[in-house]
Structure formats: C-alpha cells, structure tokens
Amino acid sequence: MWSYFNSLHRYFSIKRIVLLVFTLLLAGFIWGMLNIAFYPALLAQQSAAPEKIKADAAIVLGASVWKDKPSPVFAERIKHGIRLYKNGQVHYLIFTGGLSEGDTLSESAAARQYAVEQGIPAEKILIEEISTNTFQNLVQACKLMPTHQLHKVMIVSDPLHMRRAMTMAGELHINAVSAATPTSRYVSWRSKAKSLLYESFFYVKHELTGDANTQCSADKS
C-alpha cells in the first residue's frame, strides 16, 4: 500500500515539475513577444528626430535573395540603407549575408549590386559573404569596421527584428544605434503575427543559449 502511495506521490511531483517548467517557458516566450512588439514604439519615443542621427556606417542585415535579386523584405532594408547614405547620415554601407543553397549570388553581393544601380559609389560599400544568421551578420560586419576606421554604426532591419539585433550588437560591444525600416513588407496581420512569433522564438532562444563569450569590439580606442 505504502509503495503505491509513494509511486503516486512521485508521479504528481514529476507532473508539478513539468508543469512548472512549461509555465516558466511560456512566461519567457510571452516576455520575449512583448519585448519585441513594443521595442519599435520605445525607439520612436527615445528618438524624436531619427533623421538627425549620424554614424560612420549602416550595417544592413541580410535576408533572402530570389533569383539573384533581393527579396521584398531584403529590398526594404537595402532601400533604407541607401536613404541613410543619401541623406548624409552614414558614410559607408555594410551589407551582410552569405550564399544560400541554390543561389549564385550571396545576399550581400545582391545588395551591393542593387545599391550600385541606385547610384551608391562601389567604394562606399563593404560586404561580407560568410554569415548565415543575424549574429554572424554582426560578427562579420564588426570585423570590417576597424580597417575603415568605423566606430559607430546604424543597424538596419525590420522593426520586429530590431530588439534581437540590438541585443546581439550590445553583446558584441558594437557602438550601434537602431535604424529600423520605416516601411515593411509585413503588412497583413497574418504576416506580422508570423514574424512576431518567429522573432520571439529566436530572441528567447538567444537569451537562453546566446554566444555570450563571442566579442567583436570594433572600437579599439
């Protein structure tokens, strides 16, 4: 009889532990979603005149390439980088992103081609063709900065991507300010919800398992 009650007690104890772990994970995910969802509004409140912010370069985070052309999402990021350069807010554009399977142009090479066609001087464009995710985008871009004496950058991406990108930039000791795209291809509620869930998952994942030991301090002064 006692062994039966002991087994029953262990069963409910394990069940409570599993429920507690699940609750904590769910709470963490909801916290991540709120962090990401409200981050663009927080940035807008902190920077009343984003057009007056200046930096040495803009790091444009990579995204998909379709038949050697930037995808609509990537094109919005590139356009914003071009706008920052033409407005005199940055002196260089750093395009990031490697070669994906099935493509003949890397993300960064496709972005450079697009920018040159829009009148950006080729010598003002830096690219890296190694990275395959956001963290690697920033690491590889950071490695380009000392050679060209770039100390402060703007990070360009979609509004919902900015929280994760800026968190990673801080971990890498990059002197960066956010430059979220003013427009996005995520216009429907369905696409926005999908993007929010995607970003929340990878933001929480990075917070739990992030590359805290990796550093790339671009400003050596």
mmCIF file of C-alpha atoms in Angstrom:
data_model
loop_
_atom_site.group_PDB
_atom_site.id
_atom_site.type_symbol
_atom_site.label_atom_id
_atom_site.label_comp_id
_atom_site.label_asym_id
_atom_site.label_seq_id
_atom_site.Cartn_x
_atom_site.Cartn_y
_atom_site.Cartn_z
ATOM 1 C CA MET A 1 0.000 0.000 0.000
ATOM 2 C CA TRP A 2 2.770 2.422 1.011
ATOM 3 C CA SER A 3 4.657 1.717 -2.196
ATOM 4 C CA TYR A 4 1.500 2.597 -4.137
ATOM 5 C CA PHE A 5 1.203 5.971 -2.368
ATOM 6 C CA ASN A 6 4.917 6.632 -2.820
ATOM 7 C CA SER A 7 4.589 5.951 -6.545
ATOM 8 C CA LEU A 8 1.531 8.206 -6.723
ATOM 9 C CA HIS A 9 3.384 10.948 -4.866
ATOM 10 C CA ARG A 10 6.364 10.721 -7.223
ATOM 11 C CA TYR A 11 4.018 10.845 -10.208
ATOM 12 C CA PHE A 12 2.338 14.064 -9.056
ATOM 13 C CA SER A 13 5.678 15.570 -8.026
ATOM 14 C CA ILE A 14 7.072 14.989 -11.527
ATOM 15 C CA LYS A 15 3.867 16.333 -13.022
ATOM 16 C CA ARG A 16 4.173 19.522 -10.945
ATOM 17 C CA ILE A 17 7.788 19.979 -12.009
ATOM 18 C CA VAL A 18 6.887 19.531 -15.688
ATOM 19 C CA LEU A 19 4.004 21.989 -15.302
ATOM 20 C CA LEU A 20 6.298 24.499 -13.575
ATOM 21 C CA VAL A 21 8.932 24.222 -16.321
ATOM 22 C CA PHE A 22 6.267 24.620 -19.002
ATOM 23 C CA THR A 23 4.826 27.669 -17.220
ATOM 24 C CA LEU A 24 8.254 29.279 -16.957
ATOM 25 C CA LEU A 25 8.987 28.638 -20.623
ATOM 26 C CA LEU A 26 5.614 30.047 -21.631
ATOM 27 C CA ALA A 27 6.148 33.117 -19.455
ATOM 28 C CA GLY A 28 9.577 33.599 -21.020
ATOM 29 C CA PHE A 29 8.128 33.363 -24.509
ATOM 30 C CA ILE A 30 5.382 35.891 -23.711
ATOM 31 C CA TRP A 31 8.001 38.205 -22.176
ATOM 32 C CA GLY A 32 10.020 37.908 -25.396
ATOM 33 C CA MET A 33 6.992 38.694 -27.547
ATOM 34 C CA LEU A 34 6.169 41.808 -25.523
ATOM 35 C CA ASN A 35 9.798 42.934 -25.644
ATOM 36 C CA ILE A 36 9.846 42.631 -29.428
ATOM 37 C CA ALA A 37 6.371 44.022 -30.057
ATOM 38 C CA PHE A 38 6.896 47.207 -28.016
ATOM 39 C CA TYR A 39 10.539 47.818 -28.921
ATOM 40 C CA PRO A 40 9.805 49.858 -32.103
ATOM 41 C CA ALA A 41 7.473 52.140 -30.126
ATOM 42 C CA LEU A 42 10.139 52.573 -27.446
ATOM 43 C CA LEU A 43 12.708 53.525 -30.067
ATOM 44 C CA ALA A 44 10.341 56.040 -31.626
ATOM 45 C CA GLN A 45 9.764 57.629 -28.220
ATOM 46 C CA GLN A 46 13.504 57.841 -27.495
ATOM 47 C CA SER A 47 14.397 59.316 -30.872
ATOM 48 C CA ALA A 48 12.078 62.142 -31.850
ATOM 49 C CA ALA A 49 14.260 63.124 -34.836
ATOM 50 C CA PRO A 50 15.855 59.965 -36.323
ATOM 51 C CA GLU A 51 16.850 61.890 -39.449
ATOM 52 C CA LYS A 52 19.385 63.847 -37.339
ATOM 53 C CA ILE A 53 21.220 60.760 -36.083
ATOM 54 C CA LYS A 54 24.572 60.179 -37.777
ATOM 55 C CA ALA A 55 27.046 57.311 -37.786
ATOM 56 C CA ASP A 56 30.085 56.130 -39.713
ATOM 57 C CA ALA A 57 28.232 53.314 -41.463
ATOM 58 C CA ALA A 58 24.971 51.415 -41.710
ATOM 59 C CA ILE A 59 25.026 47.656 -41.228
ATOM 60 C CA VAL A 60 22.209 46.236 -43.337
ATOM 61 C CA LEU A 61 21.284 42.803 -42.012
ATOM 62 C CA GLY A 62 20.884 40.109 -44.632
ATOM 63 C CA ALA A 63 17.722 38.402 -45.814
ATOM 64 C CA SER A 64 16.664 36.096 -48.623
ATOM 65 C CA VAL A 65 17.680 36.505 -52.254
ATOM 66 C CA TRP A 66 15.286 35.418 -55.003
ATOM 67 C CA LYS A 67 16.926 34.574 -58.331
ATOM 68 C CA ASP A 68 19.913 36.812 -57.552
ATOM 69 C CA LYS A 69 17.627 39.700 -56.596
ATOM 70 C CA PRO A 70 16.887 40.872 -53.044
ATOM 71 C CA SER A 71 13.602 39.534 -51.713
ATOM 72 C CA PRO A 72 10.935 42.186 -50.958
ATOM 73 C CA VAL A 73 11.850 42.127 -47.251
ATOM 74 C CA PHE A 74 15.566 42.488 -48.017
ATOM 75 C CA ALA A 75 14.894 45.218 -50.575
ATOM 76 C CA GLU A 76 13.182 47.337 -47.908
ATOM 77 C CA ARG A 77 16.277 47.101 -45.726
ATOM 78 C CA ILE A 78 18.591 47.983 -48.614
ATOM 79 C CA LYS A 79 16.431 50.944 -49.614
ATOM 80 C CA HIS A 80 16.586 52.270 -46.066
ATOM 81 C CA GLY A 81 20.367 51.924 -46.032
ATOM 82 C CA ILE A 82 20.560 53.800 -49.337
ATOM 83 C CA ARG A 83 18.300 56.509 -47.912
ATOM 84 C CA LEU A 84 20.581 56.924 -44.890
ATOM 85 C CA TYR A 85 23.622 57.267 -47.163
ATOM 86 C CA LYS A 86 21.980 59.764 -49.497
ATOM 87 C CA ASN A 87 20.751 61.799 -46.523
ATOM 88 C CA GLY A 88 24.350 62.104 -45.335
ATOM 89 C CA GLN A 89 23.684 60.165 -42.135
ATOM 90 C CA VAL A 90 26.292 57.483 -42.890
ATOM 91 C CA HIS A 91 29.468 57.364 -44.977
ATOM 92 C CA TYR A 92 29.527 53.629 -45.715
ATOM 93 C CA LEU A 93 27.053 50.807 -46.236
ATOM 94 C CA ILE A 94 27.946 47.364 -44.900
ATOM 95 C CA PHE A 95 25.872 44.624 -46.499
ATOM 96 C CA THR A 96 25.818 41.235 -44.819
ATOM 97 C CA GLY A 97 24.806 37.696 -45.738
ATOM 98 C CA GLY A 98 26.384 34.691 -47.368
ATOM 99 C CA LEU A 99 25.444 32.408 -50.225
ATOM 100 C CA SER A 100 22.362 30.247 -49.756
ATOM 101 C CA GLU A 101 21.872 26.883 -51.395
ATOM 102 C CA GLY A 102 20.525 27.260 -54.921
ATOM 103 C CA ASP A 103 21.644 30.885 -55.310
ATOM 104 C CA THR A 104 24.503 32.162 -57.440
ATOM 105 C CA LEU A 105 24.832 35.499 -55.650
ATOM 106 C CA SER A 106 25.312 35.944 -51.921
ATOM 107 C CA GLU A 107 22.864 38.140 -50.039
ATOM 108 C CA SER A 108 25.483 40.850 -49.601
ATOM 109 C CA ALA A 109 26.585 40.743 -53.241
ATOM 110 C CA ALA A 110 22.972 41.054 -54.407
ATOM 111 C CA ALA A 111 22.527 44.012 -52.059
ATOM 112 C CA ARG A 112 25.689 45.693 -53.364
ATOM 113 C CA GLN A 113 24.523 45.234 -56.946
ATOM 114 C CA TYR A 114 21.148 46.775 -56.063
ATOM 115 C CA ALA A 115 22.760 49.733 -54.277
ATOM 116 C CA VAL A 116 25.220 50.462 -57.102
ATOM 117 C CA GLU A 117 22.300 50.513 -59.532
ATOM 118 C CA GLN A 118 20.733 53.138 -57.264
ATOM 119 C CA GLY A 119 23.791 55.371 -57.526
ATOM 120 C CA ILE A 120 25.798 54.401 -54.439
ATOM 121 C CA PRO A 121 29.573 54.501 -55.182
ATOM 122 C CA ALA A 122 31.033 50.984 -55.097
ATOM 123 C CA GLU A 123 33.940 52.154 -52.917
ATOM 124 C CA LYS A 124 31.460 53.173 -50.222
ATOM 125 C CA ILE A 125 30.050 49.656 -49.971
ATOM 126 C CA LEU A 126 31.560 46.906 -47.813
ATOM 127 C CA ILE A 127 30.336 43.327 -47.881
ATOM 128 C CA GLU A 128 30.938 40.042 -46.118
ATOM 129 C CA GLU A 129 29.859 36.756 -47.667
ATOM 130 C CA ILE A 130 30.290 34.315 -44.779
ATOM 131 C CA SER A 131 27.387 34.799 -42.388
ATOM 132 C CA THR A 132 24.176 32.792 -42.387
ATOM 133 C CA ASN A 133 22.264 34.308 -39.469
ATOM 134 C CA THR A 134 21.801 37.590 -37.603
ATOM 135 C CA PHE A 135 24.541 37.017 -35.036
ATOM 136 C CA GLN A 136 27.053 36.081 -37.712
ATOM 137 C CA ASN A 137 25.932 39.107 -39.790
ATOM 138 C CA LEU A 138 27.002 41.349 -36.922
ATOM 139 C CA VAL A 139 30.226 39.485 -36.133
ATOM 140 C CA GLN A 140 31.431 39.623 -39.723
ATOM 141 C CA ALA A 141 30.355 43.250 -40.183
ATOM 142 C CA CYS A 142 32.179 44.170 -36.989
ATOM 143 C CA LYS A 143 35.388 42.662 -38.361
ATOM 144 C CA LEU A 144 35.227 45.046 -41.331
ATOM 145 C CA MET A 145 34.910 48.155 -39.185
ATOM 146 C CA PRO A 146 38.474 48.699 -37.821
ATOM 147 C CA THR A 147 40.059 48.543 -41.292
ATOM 148 C CA HIS A 148 37.962 51.508 -42.406
ATOM 149 C CA GLN A 149 38.054 53.289 -39.022
ATOM 150 C CA LEU A 150 34.332 52.886 -38.481
ATOM 151 C CA HIS A 151 33.406 53.303 -34.827
ATOM 152 C CA LYS A 152 29.675 53.990 -34.743
ATOM 153 C CA VAL A 153 27.061 52.267 -36.884
ATOM 154 C CA MET A 154 23.361 52.197 -37.546
ATOM 155 C CA ILE A 155 21.807 48.740 -37.701
ATOM 156 C CA VAL A 156 19.177 48.423 -40.405
ATOM 157 C CA SER A 157 16.458 45.804 -40.321
ATOM 158 C CA ASP A 158 12.714 45.345 -39.895
ATOM 159 C CA PRO A 159 11.115 46.843 -36.759
ATOM 160 C CA LEU A 160 10.301 43.451 -35.218
ATOM 161 C CA HIS A 161 13.862 42.264 -35.829
ATOM 162 C CA MET A 162 15.475 45.221 -34.083
ATOM 163 C CA ARG A 163 15.205 44.025 -30.483
ATOM 164 C CA ARG A 164 17.141 40.827 -31.192
ATOM 165 C CA ALA A 165 19.659 42.588 -33.443
ATOM 166 C CA MET A 166 20.392 45.354 -30.936
ATOM 167 C CA THR A 167 20.728 42.846 -28.084
ATOM 168 C CA MET A 168 23.327 40.957 -30.099
ATOM 169 C CA ALA A 169 25.135 44.153 -31.079
ATOM 170 C CA GLY A 170 25.405 45.077 -27.409
ATOM 171 C CA GLU A 171 26.872 41.675 -26.577
ATOM 172 C CA LEU A 172 29.457 42.172 -29.319
ATOM 173 C CA HIS A 173 30.385 45.617 -27.972
ATOM 174 C CA ILE A 174 29.391 47.324 -31.204
ATOM 175 C CA ASN A 175 28.633 51.024 -30.781
ATOM 176 C CA ALA A 176 25.290 50.921 -32.570
ATOM 177 C CA VAL A 177 22.003 52.733 -32.856
ATOM 178 C CA SER A 178 18.816 51.305 -34.265
ATOM 179 C CA ALA A 179 17.644 52.303 -37.739
ATOM 180 C CA ALA A 180 14.506 50.266 -38.295
ATOM 181 C CA THR A 181 12.977 50.387 -41.760
ATOM 182 C CA PRO A 182 10.108 52.900 -41.898
ATOM 183 C CA THR A 183 8.227 50.520 -44.199
ATOM 184 C CA SER A 184 7.963 46.751 -44.196
ATOM 185 C CA ARG A 185 6.680 44.018 -46.438
ATOM 186 C CA TYR A 186 4.993 42.531 -43.377
ATOM 187 C CA VAL A 187 1.731 44.419 -43.852
ATOM 188 C CA SER A 188 -1.051 41.928 -43.148
ATOM 189 C CA TRP A 189 -1.910 40.850 -39.612
ATOM 190 C CA ARG A 190 -1.083 37.283 -40.567
ATOM 191 C CA SER A 191 2.418 38.154 -41.806
ATOM 192 C CA LYS A 192 3.041 40.394 -38.781
ATOM 193 C CA ALA A 193 1.908 37.677 -36.376
ATOM 194 C CA LYS A 194 4.107 35.112 -38.118
ATOM 195 C CA SER A 195 7.098 37.464 -37.950
ATOM 196 C CA LEU A 196 6.448 38.222 -34.268
ATOM 197 C CA LEU A 197 6.296 34.519 -33.371
ATOM 198 C CA TYR A 198 9.471 33.838 -35.362
ATOM 199 C CA GLU A 199 11.363 36.682 -33.727
ATOM 200 C CA SER A 200 10.078 35.791 -30.258
ATOM 201 C CA PHE A 201 11.281 32.216 -30.572
ATOM 202 C CA PHE A 202 14.782 33.175 -31.714
ATOM 203 C CA TYR A 203 15.049 36.052 -29.251
ATOM 204 C CA VAL A 204 14.213 33.821 -26.283
ATOM 205 C CA LYS A 205 16.462 31.091 -27.689
ATOM 206 C CA HIS A 206 19.354 33.536 -27.916
ATOM 207 C CA GLU A 207 18.722 34.815 -24.392
ATOM 208 C CA LEU A 208 18.874 31.231 -23.107
ATOM 209 C CA THR A 209 21.720 29.909 -25.240
ATOM 210 C CA GLY A 210 23.387 33.048 -26.635
ATOM 211 C CA ASP A 211 27.035 33.354 -27.663
ATOM 212 C CA ALA A 212 27.996 35.403 -24.633
ATOM 213 C CA ASN A 213 31.692 34.502 -24.995
ATOM 214 C CA THR A 214 31.940 35.905 -28.515
ATOM 215 C CA GLN A 215 33.079 39.507 -28.657
ATOM 216 C CA CYS A 216 33.994 41.775 -31.531
ATOM 217 C CA SER A 217 34.799 45.234 -30.254
ATOM 218 C CA ALA A 218 35.053 47.406 -33.342
ATOM 219 C CA ASP A 219 36.131 50.485 -31.431
ATOM 220 C CA LYS A 220 39.673 49.775 -30.293
ATOM 221 C CA SER A 221 40.308 53.287 -28.993
#
